[in-house]
Every structure is written in structure tokens, then in C-alpha cells.
Amino acid sequence: MNLAVLGAQWGDEGKGKIVDLLAPRFGVVARYQGGHNAGHTVYVSGQKFVLHLIPSGILHSGTTCIIGNGVVIDPNALMTEIEMLAALGIEVGQRLRISDKAHVIMPYHRDLELLAEARRGERKIGTTSRGIGPAYEDKIGRRGIRIGDLADCSLTGPLAGVVKENVAARNRLISGAEMDWQAVLGRLAASWDRLQPWVTDVSLALAEAREAGRAILFEGAQGALLDIDHGTFPYVTSSNATIGGVCTGLGVPPRAIDGVLGVVKAYTTRVGEGPLPTELTGEAGERLRESGQEYGASTGRPRRCGWFDAVAMRYAVRLNGLDALAISKLDVLDDLDEICVCTAYRREGKLLHDFPADSGVLASCEPVYETLPGWSSPTQGAQRETDLPSEARAYVARLEELAGAPAVILSTGSDRVDTILRDHAILEDWIGSSR
Ligand code: IMP
């Protein structure tokens, strides 16, 4: 079975931990979109790993990790990550494959992003300043540079022409320190020397893996509500974080996806600007942020926190055809007497049950809450469903009912072992025995 694991909220749902947990049951883990704006955190026996570009499967020695054409790659960020892993005793070796069609994040992309955000002023998006948006803009504008292009970094080759033009365009927009296109080209040549052994045709590698009967886990970054098409536009990232991104971002047919697992937090968070109907400001939000340690894994920014939003959840289920959910951070709610869940929105006196397309409309929606009893006892580290207090089980059951999808995995802490794999036929189908 090939399984897609993706975020069903605004990112940071805990995908890294879930992918790491499931990875030993899969021969291949493949990332299909985003870049080093993502920060997938995995704890193994107290040791913390934060992965930005390399799939979280890398922590398992038998797993091949693939970075697809839909990902945008900053070569320096990738090399830094490979070195960080090596320092922690994890050799990437022959286990990494990088698509020759993946686009490169160039040094001028970061400059252009800072400029665009400054120009937007109050309407800024609150991006991660990694050059993600401008790299995707150049891809769509057909002036982008692909990893495979780095094979010829000669001063007279076609790549040199594109770099020269793009750097000149950057220099026209940004006053002050001029960028030197030849220096940029020189750095690309150095990157190619290091990355070249891993560069390949990823679509072909995945087809061969499937023929050889190796199961593939497709790893998403960000989340459905940050999707460029279906998210809270314009407060979104620049790629398709929803299920369609798997096919376009890896060159695999839709029938290669046998199941879709959506990862959600037991509450909601968001980093950056844009509407968040269930946001808790003041002390309540601060409490969730502190107990959930809600600070960006990539940028360190404090995350905005709020109650679980079932309207948004149902939308993510519909968009992605989620077969099941993994609910993370259940333990963060341990201290609460009561927990609210948003079941609908109210706007101009009318009830809305469907997620609106327009961010302005969403921003003017008021959440309609249902209040559930909290459990006021620790679930931290629980590994069996029977270890959960009845109120926690009832909370999960209500989320399942509202989402219209079963929760097959519950996460009760940051470590790999702080997890409940529920006795469910879907999980059995996907990974064999859940024990
Ligand atoms: P960009 O992807 O850097 O262009 O940022 C666009 C929006 O997506 C901003 O609101 C970011 O905070 C958000 N974003 C990007 N990557 C992540 C992520 O991995 N987790 C959560 N939010 C993200």
C-alpha cells in the first residue's frame, strides 16, 4: 500500500512525527512540495531532529528518501541539513534521491521576498523569508532554474544566460548592494559538485520502486489550508499542499495513492497572517502556546493558537479524500476543565457549515462552539487507548464524528513512543499489524 500523509490544517500538525513512526513500514518516503519553509520535528529517545527538506524517513536506515520535482530546493539549506544529520550519526549515503526537475531557490529569491513583503505593508503574508514564493513564481514564469540545469555552469552555457538575466532583474529592483551573476553561477557549480550524486529522474525511480513492490509513503509539507489553490488565499504558501500535489510534485499517477492520512492537532495553530476563526487571544491562547510549545520549527515565531475547527476539518477531508486522521498533541489539552470545538460559523446572522472561499468572508465569521468536558488528568505518553480517560476518548469520538473520518493514530507526546495506534481496519490495511 502506498500512503499519503499530509497536513489537514495550517501546517505544523505533527506530520514529521507521524511519518517517522510509519516510515519503517515503507521502503520509500517521498516529499512532493514546499521547501525549507517546512520544519518537521522528530524526537527519538529524547534526541531532537528538525528536518526541513529531507523526508522524515531518513532516520530509518532502510528507507530511501526522495525529494520530488514539486519541492523548491535551496542547495545550501539542503547541504546544511545533510551535514546536521551526519553530525548526529545519520549518513544519507545512497538513500537520498533528488529530482533533476526540482526548482532551485536562488539567493535573489530571498531578497525579492523581503521586498514584496515590505511593499505589502499591512497586507503582508508573514512568509518564512526562505525565498519560497519567488522561486515558485520563477517556475511558473518559466525563468526558473532546475537542479538538472546545474550540470552546465559554464560562463557561456544556457544556465549562465538565465542567471545573468535574473540577477540583472533583481539588481534593477533592489538598490544598494548589487548581486554579481558570475559569483552566483560559481556557487551553483559548487552546489552541483556536492549534490550531483543524488540527482535523478524521481518519477522513474518511484515507478521502479512500485514495480519492485516497495511501499511508498508520500510526505506532505504545510497543510491543506495553506494550499495555493484551496487555502486561505492570499495568506497561503505557493505550492499545492493538498493531495493533487503528490501527482504533480513527484510524477506519479493518482492510482499510485492507495490511502490518505490527514494529520491534525487536537486544537488549531497558524503562523503568519490570515484569518483564523477559532483564534484565542490573551491568556487562553498563551496557555495553549506554552503547554504545546507552539513556536515555529523553522523560524521560531510564536504560533497563533485556537480551538479545534471542525468546519475547516471537514473541508480538508473533502479536498483530500482523507480516509483517516492522526490526531496529535492530545496531551496539550490535559489541564483544561472544558474544551471547545467549533462546529459551524455564524456570519451576518446566518449559519455557515462550509468553509468559505474568500479570506475576507472567513475573517468576518464567528465560530459557533460546542463545549465538551475536559479530562484534567495526564494523558502524556499514553500508548494504549484504555490508558485514556473517558472524557479524552469522548473528545476524540466527537472530532471523528464532526470530521466524518476515523482517527486511527493518537499522539500523546513528542517522542516516537508516545503514540496510540488504534485497532482499526484501515491502519491494518495500510501498515499490516498495528502492533
Ligand atoms: P511561505 O511558504 O514562506 O511563502 O509562507 C507563506 C505562509 O505559509 C506564511 O503564513 C507562513 O507562516 C506559512 N508557512 C509556510 N511554511 C509553513 C510550515 O511549514 N508550517 C506552518 N506555516 C507555514
Short mmCIF file of C-alpha atoms and ligand atoms in Angstrom, two decimals:
data_model
loop_
_atom_site.label_atom_id
_atom_site.label_comp_id
_atom_site.label_asym_id
_atom_site.label_seq_id
_atom_site.Cartn_x
_atom_site.Cartn_y
_atom_site.Cartn_z
CA MET A 1 0.00 0.00 0.00
CA ASN A 2 1.21 3.49 -0.81
CA LEU A 3 0.07 6.10 1.67
CA ALA A 4 -0.06 9.90 1.52
CA VAL A 5 0.40 11.69 4.84
CA LEU A 6 -0.49 15.35 4.74
CA GLY A 7 -1.43 18.28 6.95
CA ALA A 8 -5.14 18.97 7.31
CA GLN A 9 -4.90 22.39 9.00
CA TRP A 10 -2.47 25.34 8.61
CA GLY A 11 0.72 23.28 8.88
CA ASP A 12 2.69 22.23 11.97
CA GLU A 13 0.22 19.41 12.67
CA GLY A 14 2.96 16.98 13.66
CA LYS A 15 3.48 15.28 10.29
CA GLY A 16 7.17 14.72 10.97
CA LYS A 17 6.49 12.52 13.95
CA ILE A 18 3.78 10.52 12.15
CA VAL A 19 5.92 10.00 9.04
CA ASP A 20 8.86 8.92 11.18
CA LEU A 21 6.61 6.50 13.05
CA LEU A 22 5.19 4.90 9.89
CA ALA A 23 8.40 5.03 7.82
CA PRO A 24 9.76 1.59 8.88
CA ARG A 25 6.70 0.01 7.20
CA PHE A 26 7.59 1.72 3.89
CA GLY A 27 10.58 1.29 1.59
CA VAL A 28 10.43 4.83 0.26
CA VAL A 29 9.40 8.22 1.69
CA ALA A 30 8.87 10.99 -0.87
CA ARG A 31 8.36 14.73 -0.34
CA TYR A 32 6.30 16.38 -3.07
CA GLN A 33 6.06 20.14 -2.39
CA GLY A 34 7.26 23.08 -0.32
CA GLY A 35 10.83 23.72 0.65
CA HIS A 36 12.79 24.58 3.76
CA ASN A 37 9.88 26.69 4.97
CA ALA A 38 8.77 23.37 6.48
CA GLY A 39 10.13 22.19 9.81
CA HIS A 40 9.38 18.57 10.62
CA THR A 41 10.38 17.80 14.19
CA VAL A 42 11.07 14.27 15.33
CA TYR A 43 12.17 13.17 18.82
CA VAL A 44 13.86 9.82 19.20
CA SER A 45 14.82 8.78 22.72
CA GLY A 46 14.96 12.41 23.78
CA GLN A 47 17.09 13.50 20.82
CA LYS A 48 15.53 16.20 18.67
CA PHE A 49 15.81 16.22 14.85
CA VAL A 50 14.35 19.08 12.80
CA LEU A 51 14.10 18.27 9.10
CA HIS A 52 13.28 20.94 6.56
CA LEU A 53 13.81 19.32 3.17
CA ILE A 54 14.82 15.72 3.67
CA PRO A 55 11.87 13.40 4.31
CA SER A 56 11.44 12.34 7.92
CA GLY A 57 12.02 8.71 6.84
CA ILE A 58 15.78 9.40 6.78
CA LEU A 59 16.05 8.42 10.45
CA HIS A 60 15.42 4.77 9.47
CA SER A 61 18.41 3.10 7.83
CA GLY A 62 16.39 1.01 5.35
CA THR A 63 14.37 3.86 3.89
CA THR A 64 15.04 5.59 0.58
CA CYS A 65 14.17 9.29 0.73
CA ILE A 66 13.05 11.24 -2.28
CA ILE A 67 12.78 14.98 -2.88
CA GLY A 68 10.37 15.47 -5.76
CA ASN A 69 10.19 17.95 -8.61
CA GLY A 70 7.43 19.84 -6.78
CA VAL A 71 9.85 20.82 -4.00
CA VAL A 72 11.91 24.02 -4.26
CA ILE A 73 15.46 23.47 -3.08
CA ASP A 74 17.94 25.87 -1.55
CA PRO A 75 21.17 23.92 -2.16
CA ASN A 76 22.86 25.44 0.91
CA ALA A 77 19.94 24.57 3.16
CA LEU A 78 19.98 21.01 1.84
CA MET A 79 23.72 20.61 2.38
CA THR A 80 23.43 22.06 5.89
CA GLU A 81 20.73 19.51 6.67
CA ILE A 82 22.82 16.63 5.34
CA GLU A 83 25.74 17.80 7.50
CA MET A 84 23.49 18.20 10.55
CA LEU A 85 22.31 14.62 10.12
CA ALA A 86 25.87 13.37 9.70
CA ALA A 87 26.87 15.16 12.92
CA LEU A 88 24.07 13.28 14.67
CA GLY A 89 25.30 9.97 13.27
CA ILE A 90 22.89 9.63 10.35
CA GLU A 91 24.53 9.15 6.98
CA VAL A 92 22.37 9.96 3.99
CA GLY A 93 24.68 7.94 1.74
CA GLN A 94 22.90 6.21 -1.12
CA ARG A 95 19.47 6.68 0.41
CA LEU A 96 18.71 10.12 -1.00
CA ARG A 97 17.30 10.94 -4.46
CA ILE A 98 16.74 14.49 -5.66
CA SER A 99 14.63 15.27 -8.71
CA ASP A 100 16.50 16.82 -11.62
CA LYS A 101 13.31 18.80 -12.27
CA ALA A 102 13.07 20.40 -8.81
CA HIS A 103 13.50 24.17 -8.95
CA VAL A 104 16.35 25.91 -7.18
CA ILE A 105 15.84 28.67 -4.61
CA MET A 106 18.36 31.28 -5.69
CA PRO A 107 19.96 33.94 -3.45
CA TYR A 108 17.92 36.66 -5.19
CA HIS A 109 14.64 34.91 -4.29
CA ARG A 110 15.07 35.75 -0.64
CA ASP A 111 15.79 39.41 -1.47
CA LEU A 112 12.71 39.57 -3.68
CA GLU A 113 10.55 38.04 -0.98
CA LEU A 114 11.68 40.60 1.60
CA LEU A 115 10.95 43.37 -0.87
CA ALA A 116 7.48 42.00 -1.71
CA GLU A 117 6.56 41.65 1.96
CA ALA A 118 7.78 45.18 2.73
CA ARG A 119 5.75 46.54 -0.19
CA ARG A 120 2.60 44.81 1.02
CA GLY A 121 2.87 46.66 4.33
CA GLU A 122 -0.22 45.93 6.43
CA ARG A 123 -1.32 43.27 3.94
CA LYS A 124 1.88 41.26 4.37
CA ILE A 125 1.54 37.49 4.35
CA GLY A 126 4.02 36.76 7.11
CA THR A 127 6.12 34.43 4.97
CA THR A 128 9.06 32.42 6.27
CA SER A 129 11.63 34.53 4.30
CA ARG A 130 13.12 31.43 2.70
CA GLY A 131 12.60 32.55 -0.90
CA ILE A 132 9.81 30.00 -1.43
CA GLY A 133 7.23 32.24 -3.16
CA PRO A 134 9.65 33.90 -5.62
CA ALA A 135 11.17 30.50 -6.53
CA TYR A 136 7.71 29.17 -7.44
CA GLU A 137 6.96 32.44 -9.27
CA ASP A 138 10.02 31.91 -11.46
CA LYS A 139 8.97 28.32 -12.10
CA ILE A 140 5.51 29.39 -13.29
CA GLY A 141 7.04 32.35 -15.14
CA ARG A 142 9.33 29.86 -16.95
CA ARG A 143 12.51 31.62 -15.93
CA GLY A 144 13.30 29.28 -13.04
CA ILE A 145 16.41 27.14 -12.71
CA ARG A 146 16.11 23.41 -12.19
CA ILE A 147 18.54 21.22 -10.32
CA GLY A 148 19.40 19.37 -13.55
CA ASP A 149 20.41 22.69 -15.17
CA LEU A 150 23.33 22.96 -12.75
CA ALA A 151 25.17 20.27 -14.73
CA ASP A 152 26.44 23.01 -17.04
CA CYS A 153 27.61 26.03 -15.08
CA SER A 154 29.94 27.27 -17.80
CA LEU A 155 30.02 31.02 -18.39
CA THR A 156 28.75 30.55 -21.94
CA GLY A 157 26.07 27.88 -21.34
CA PRO A 158 22.29 28.38 -21.29
CA LEU A 159 22.19 28.45 -17.48
CA ALA A 160 24.63 31.39 -17.40
CA GLY A 161 22.24 33.37 -19.62
CA VAL A 162 19.27 32.77 -17.30
CA VAL A 163 21.28 33.59 -14.16
CA LYS A 164 22.60 36.78 -15.76
CA GLU A 165 19.09 37.94 -16.72
CA ASN A 166 17.53 37.06 -13.37
CA VAL A 167 20.30 38.72 -11.37
CA ALA A 168 20.03 41.84 -13.55
CA ALA A 169 16.25 41.93 -12.90
CA ARG A 170 16.92 41.65 -9.17
CA ASN A 171 19.51 44.44 -9.30
CA ARG A 172 17.06 46.74 -11.08
CA LEU A 173 14.53 46.27 -8.27
CA ILE A 174 16.83 46.39 -5.27
CA SER A 175 19.07 49.33 -4.67
CA GLY A 176 22.23 49.09 -2.61
CA ALA A 177 24.47 46.03 -2.77
CA GLU A 178 24.47 44.68 -6.32
CA MET A 179 24.47 40.93 -6.83
CA ASP A 180 27.21 39.55 -9.10
CA TRP A 181 25.83 36.94 -11.51
CA GLN A 182 29.18 35.24 -12.03
CA ALA A 183 29.61 34.76 -8.29
CA VAL A 184 26.09 33.28 -8.17
CA LEU A 185 26.95 30.91 -11.01
CA GLY A 186 30.15 29.89 -9.22
CA ARG A 187 28.17 28.94 -6.14
CA LEU A 188 25.78 26.88 -8.25
CA ALA A 189 28.74 24.99 -9.70
CA ALA A 190 29.95 24.18 -6.17
CA SER A 191 26.45 23.03 -5.21
CA TRP A 192 26.28 20.75 -8.25
CA ASP A 193 29.58 19.10 -7.31
CA ARG A 194 28.10 18.15 -3.95
CA LEU A 195 24.52 17.30 -4.91
CA GLN A 196 25.09 15.62 -8.26
CA PRO A 197 25.44 12.03 -6.93
CA TRP A 198 21.86 12.19 -5.64
CA VAL A 199 20.22 13.82 -8.67
CA THR A 200 17.99 11.56 -10.72
CA ASP A 201 14.67 11.08 -12.52
CA VAL A 202 12.44 10.70 -9.49
CA SER A 203 9.30 9.70 -11.41
CA LEU A 204 11.25 6.78 -12.88
CA ALA A 205 12.76 5.85 -9.50
CA LEU A 206 9.25 5.74 -7.99
CA ALA A 207 7.89 3.64 -10.88
CA GLU A 208 10.76 1.18 -10.36
CA ALA A 209 10.13 1.11 -6.61
CA ARG A 210 6.48 0.27 -7.25
CA GLU A 211 7.41 -2.46 -9.69
CA ALA A 212 9.79 -3.90 -7.12
CA GLY A 213 6.90 -3.97 -4.62
CA ARG A 214 8.37 -1.32 -2.31
CA ALA A 215 5.67 0.60 -0.48
CA ILE A 216 5.82 4.39 -0.76
CA LEU A 217 4.85 6.99 1.79
CA PHE A 218 4.14 10.40 0.26
CA GLU A 219 5.04 13.11 2.76
CA GLY A 220 3.30 16.49 2.57
CA ALA A 221 4.55 19.77 3.98
CA GLN A 222 2.49 22.71 5.32
CA GLY A 223 -1.24 21.97 5.32
CA ALA A 224 -4.45 21.98 3.27
CA LEU A 225 -5.45 25.47 4.42
CA LEU A 226 -2.11 26.88 3.21
CA ASP A 227 -2.58 25.33 -0.25
CA ILE A 228 -2.07 27.88 -3.06
CA ASP A 229 -5.40 26.96 -4.70
CA HIS A 230 -7.60 25.76 -1.87
CA GLY A 231 -6.18 27.56 1.16
CA THR A 232 -6.98 30.96 2.66
CA PHE A 233 -5.64 32.88 -0.35
CA PRO A 234 -3.61 35.11 -0.43
CA TYR A 235 -2.45 34.04 3.05
CA VAL A 236 -1.08 30.75 1.78
CA THR A 237 2.16 29.17 0.69
CA SER A 238 2.98 28.89 -3.03
CA SER A 239 2.53 25.16 -3.59
CA ASN A 240 -0.19 22.51 -3.56
CA ALA A 241 -0.10 21.02 -0.09
CA THR A 242 -3.29 19.07 -0.85
CA ILE A 243 -3.41 15.62 -2.40
CA GLY A 244 -3.05 16.72 -6.05
CA GLY A 245 0.46 17.87 -5.21
CA VAL A 246 1.53 14.22 -4.87
CA CYS A 247 0.95 13.53 -8.57
CA THR A 248 2.34 16.77 -9.96
CA GLY A 249 5.16 17.01 -7.44
CA LEU A 250 6.54 13.50 -7.99
CA GLY A 251 5.35 12.37 -11.40
CA VAL A 252 3.20 9.53 -10.09
CA PRO A 253 -0.32 8.63 -11.30
CA PRO A 254 -3.31 9.08 -8.93
CA ARG A 255 -3.79 5.32 -8.75
CA ALA A 256 -0.39 5.06 -7.07
CA ILE A 257 -2.04 6.52 -3.95
CA ASP A 258 -3.86 3.81 -2.02
CA GLY A 259 -4.74 5.77 1.09
CA VAL A 260 -4.69 9.29 2.51
CA LEU A 261 -3.99 10.08 6.14
CA GLY A 262 -4.64 13.60 7.38
CA VAL A 263 -2.68 14.83 10.38
CA VAL A 264 -4.47 17.30 12.69
CA LYS A 265 -3.74 18.81 16.04
CA ALA A 266 -6.32 18.34 18.78
CA TYR A 267 -6.64 22.14 18.57
CA THR A 268 -5.61 24.66 15.89
CA THR A 269 -2.49 26.71 15.21
CA ARG A 270 -1.34 29.04 12.49
CA VAL A 271 1.87 31.01 11.87
CA GLY A 272 1.86 34.20 9.85
CA GLU A 273 -1.05 36.39 8.84
CA GLY A 274 -4.52 35.46 7.62
CA PRO A 275 -7.87 34.51 9.14
CA LEU A 276 -8.08 32.02 12.00
CA PRO A 277 -11.71 31.92 13.17
CA THR A 278 -11.11 29.98 16.39
CA GLU A 279 -8.07 32.01 17.49
CA LEU A 280 -7.75 32.53 21.24
CA THR A 281 -6.11 35.77 22.16
CA GLY A 282 -5.00 36.68 25.67
CA GLU A 283 -4.38 34.22 28.44
CA ALA A 284 -6.22 31.23 26.95
CA GLY A 285 -4.16 31.40 23.75
CA GLU A 286 -0.97 31.93 25.71
CA ARG A 287 -1.73 28.85 27.79
CA LEU A 288 -2.12 26.64 24.72
CA ARG A 289 1.04 28.12 23.18
CA GLU A 290 3.09 27.42 26.26
CA SER A 291 1.81 23.95 27.01
CA GLY A 292 2.05 22.96 23.32
CA GLN A 293 5.38 24.75 22.86
CA GLU A 294 3.88 26.40 19.81
CA TYR A 295 6.85 28.14 18.25
CA GLY A 296 7.81 27.66 14.58
CA ALA A 297 10.32 24.86 13.96
CA SER A 298 11.84 26.85 11.08
CA THR A 299 11.52 30.46 12.13
CA GLY A 300 10.94 30.28 15.90
CA ARG A 301 7.91 32.56 15.52
CA PRO A 302 5.14 32.15 18.12
CA ARG A 303 2.19 30.31 16.60
CA ARG A 304 -1.34 31.65 16.94
CA CYS A 305 -3.45 29.13 18.85
CA GLY A 306 -7.15 28.34 18.99
CA TRP A 307 -9.80 25.68 19.43
CA PHE A 308 -10.34 22.80 17.02
CA ASP A 309 -12.21 23.96 13.92
CA ALA A 310 -14.44 21.21 12.55
CA VAL A 311 -15.64 23.35 9.62
CA ALA A 312 -12.06 23.66 8.39
CA MET A 313 -11.50 19.98 9.15
CA ARG A 314 -14.47 18.83 7.05
CA TYR A 315 -13.15 20.97 4.21
CA ALA A 316 -9.72 19.29 4.45
CA VAL A 317 -11.39 15.86 4.49
CA ARG A 318 -13.34 16.74 1.33
CA LEU A 319 -10.41 18.29 -0.54
CA ASN A 320 -8.05 15.41 0.11
CA GLY A 321 -10.43 12.47 0.38
CA LEU A 322 -8.94 11.72 3.78
CA ASP A 323 -9.52 8.08 4.69
CA ALA A 324 -8.42 8.59 8.26
CA LEU A 325 -6.89 11.04 10.72
CA ALA A 326 -3.93 11.10 13.04
CA ILE A 327 -4.70 13.45 15.94
CA SER A 328 -1.62 14.95 17.53
CA LYS A 329 -0.95 16.76 20.80
CA LEU A 330 -3.94 15.39 22.67
CA ASP A 331 -1.87 15.73 25.87
CA VAL A 332 -1.64 19.52 25.45
CA LEU A 333 -5.32 19.70 26.47
CA ASP A 334 -4.72 17.69 29.67
CA ASP A 335 -5.11 20.64 32.07
CA LEU A 336 -8.35 22.06 30.74
CA ASP A 337 -11.70 21.76 32.55
CA GLU A 338 -13.63 22.41 29.37
CA ILE A 339 -12.71 22.22 25.71
CA CYS A 340 -14.49 24.00 22.86
CA VAL A 341 -14.91 22.73 19.32
CA CYS A 342 -16.13 24.94 16.50
CA THR A 343 -18.95 23.14 14.67
CA ALA A 344 -20.13 25.96 12.35
CA TYR A 345 -19.56 29.64 11.61
CA ARG A 346 -22.02 32.48 12.05
CA ARG A 347 -21.92 35.40 9.65
CA GLU A 348 -24.43 38.20 9.25
CA GLY A 349 -26.93 36.22 11.30
CA LYS A 350 -26.65 33.09 9.15
CA LEU A 351 -25.05 29.76 9.98
CA LEU A 352 -22.30 28.53 7.64
CA HIS A 353 -21.37 24.87 7.56
CA ASP A 354 -18.94 25.04 4.64
CA PHE A 355 -15.53 26.70 4.61
CA PRO A 356 -15.79 29.95 2.59
CA ALA A 357 -13.51 30.55 -0.41
CA ASP A 358 -12.88 34.18 0.43
CA SER A 359 -10.46 35.10 3.21
CA GLY A 360 -12.35 38.32 3.94
CA VAL A 361 -15.55 36.35 4.45
CA LEU A 362 -13.72 33.85 6.67
CA ALA A 363 -12.24 36.71 8.70
CA SER A 364 -15.74 38.01 9.41
CA CYS A 365 -17.08 34.61 10.55
CA GLU A 366 -17.72 33.96 14.22
CA PRO A 367 -17.19 30.43 15.46
CA VAL A 368 -20.16 28.54 16.87
CA TYR A 369 -18.85 26.41 19.73
CA GLU A 370 -19.85 23.20 21.38
CA THR A 371 -18.31 22.72 24.82
CA LEU A 372 -17.03 19.33 25.91
CA PRO A 373 -15.78 18.31 29.35
CA GLY A 374 -12.02 18.26 29.75
CA TRP A 375 -10.25 15.36 31.46
CA SER A 376 -7.99 17.27 33.85
CA SER A 377 -5.64 14.33 34.15
CA PRO A 378 -2.44 13.39 32.34
CA THR A 379 -2.55 11.55 29.01
CA GLN A 380 1.07 12.45 28.28
CA GLY A 381 2.90 9.39 26.98
CA ALA A 382 -0.22 7.17 26.85
CA GLN A 383 0.33 4.23 24.49
CA ARG A 384 -2.97 2.37 24.77
CA GLU A 385 -6.45 3.63 24.20
CA THR A 386 -7.51 2.16 27.51
CA ASP A 387 -5.00 4.47 29.22
CA LEU A 388 -7.04 7.48 28.15
CA PRO A 389 -9.66 8.99 30.47
CA SER A 390 -13.23 8.57 29.21
CA GLU A 391 -13.53 12.33 28.51
CA ALA A 392 -10.46 12.19 26.24
CA ARG A 393 -11.96 9.25 24.36
CA ALA A 394 -15.26 11.11 24.06
CA TYR A 395 -13.42 14.16 22.73
CA VAL A 396 -11.71 12.08 20.04
CA ALA A 397 -15.01 10.38 19.15
CA ARG A 398 -16.68 13.78 18.72
CA LEU A 399 -13.88 15.02 16.45
CA GLU A 400 -14.21 11.87 14.35
CA GLU A 401 -17.94 12.36 14.08
CA LEU A 402 -17.61 16.02 13.08
CA ALA A 403 -14.81 15.31 10.60
CA GLY A 404 -16.50 12.27 9.08
CA ALA A 405 -13.28 10.26 9.27
CA PRO A 406 -11.87 7.84 11.85
CA ALA A 407 -8.87 8.80 13.98
CA VAL A 408 -6.53 5.81 13.69
CA ILE A 409 -3.48 7.32 15.39
CA LEU A 410 -3.42 9.44 18.54
CA SER A 411 -0.26 11.21 19.59
CA THR A 412 0.22 11.91 23.28
CA GLY A 413 3.72 13.35 23.39
CA SER A 414 6.66 14.35 21.26
CA ASP A 415 8.59 11.06 21.34
CA ARG A 416 8.03 8.30 18.79
CA VAL A 417 6.76 6.01 21.53
CA ASP A 418 4.16 8.47 22.87
CA THR A 419 1.59 7.18 20.43
CA ILE A 420 -1.60 5.15 20.35
CA LEU A 421 -2.06 3.04 17.21
CA ARG A 422 -5.74 2.21 17.33
CA ASP A 423 -7.14 -1.14 16.47
CA HIS A 424 -8.69 -0.15 13.18
CA ALA A 425 -9.12 -1.99 9.87
CA ILE A 426 -7.77 0.98 7.87
CA LEU A 427 -4.49 1.03 9.80
CA GLU A 428 -4.28 -2.73 9.47
CA ASP A 429 -4.65 -2.39 5.68
CA TRP A 430 -2.02 0.32 5.45
CA ILE A 431 0.73 -0.98 7.67
CA GLY A 432 -0.19 -4.55 8.49
CA SER A 433 -0.44 -5.28 12.17
CA SER A 434 -0.62 -2.06 14.14
CA ARG A 435 1.35 -3.58 17.00
P1 IMP B 1 6.00 30.87 2.67
O1 IMP B 1 5.71 29.44 2.47
O2 IMP B 1 7.31 31.13 3.32
O3 IMP B 1 5.79 31.67 1.42
O4 IMP B 1 4.91 31.46 3.72
C1 IMP B 1 3.53 31.59 3.39
C2 IMP B 1 2.66 31.29 4.60
O5 IMP B 1 2.74 29.91 4.91
C3 IMP B 1 3.07 32.03 5.86
O6 IMP B 1 1.91 32.31 6.62
C4 IMP B 1 3.91 31.01 6.62
O7 IMP B 1 3.91 31.23 8.00
C5 IMP B 1 3.16 29.73 6.26
N1 IMP B 1 4.02 28.54 6.29
C6 IMP B 1 4.94 28.16 5.39
N2 IMP B 1 5.51 27.00 5.74
C7 IMP B 1 4.92 26.63 6.88
C8 IMP B 1 5.06 25.49 7.72
O8 IMP B 1 5.85 24.57 7.47
N3 IMP B 1 4.28 25.46 8.82
C9 IMP B 1 3.37 26.44 9.10
N4 IMP B 1 3.19 27.51 8.34
C10 IMP B 1 3.97 27.61 7.24
#
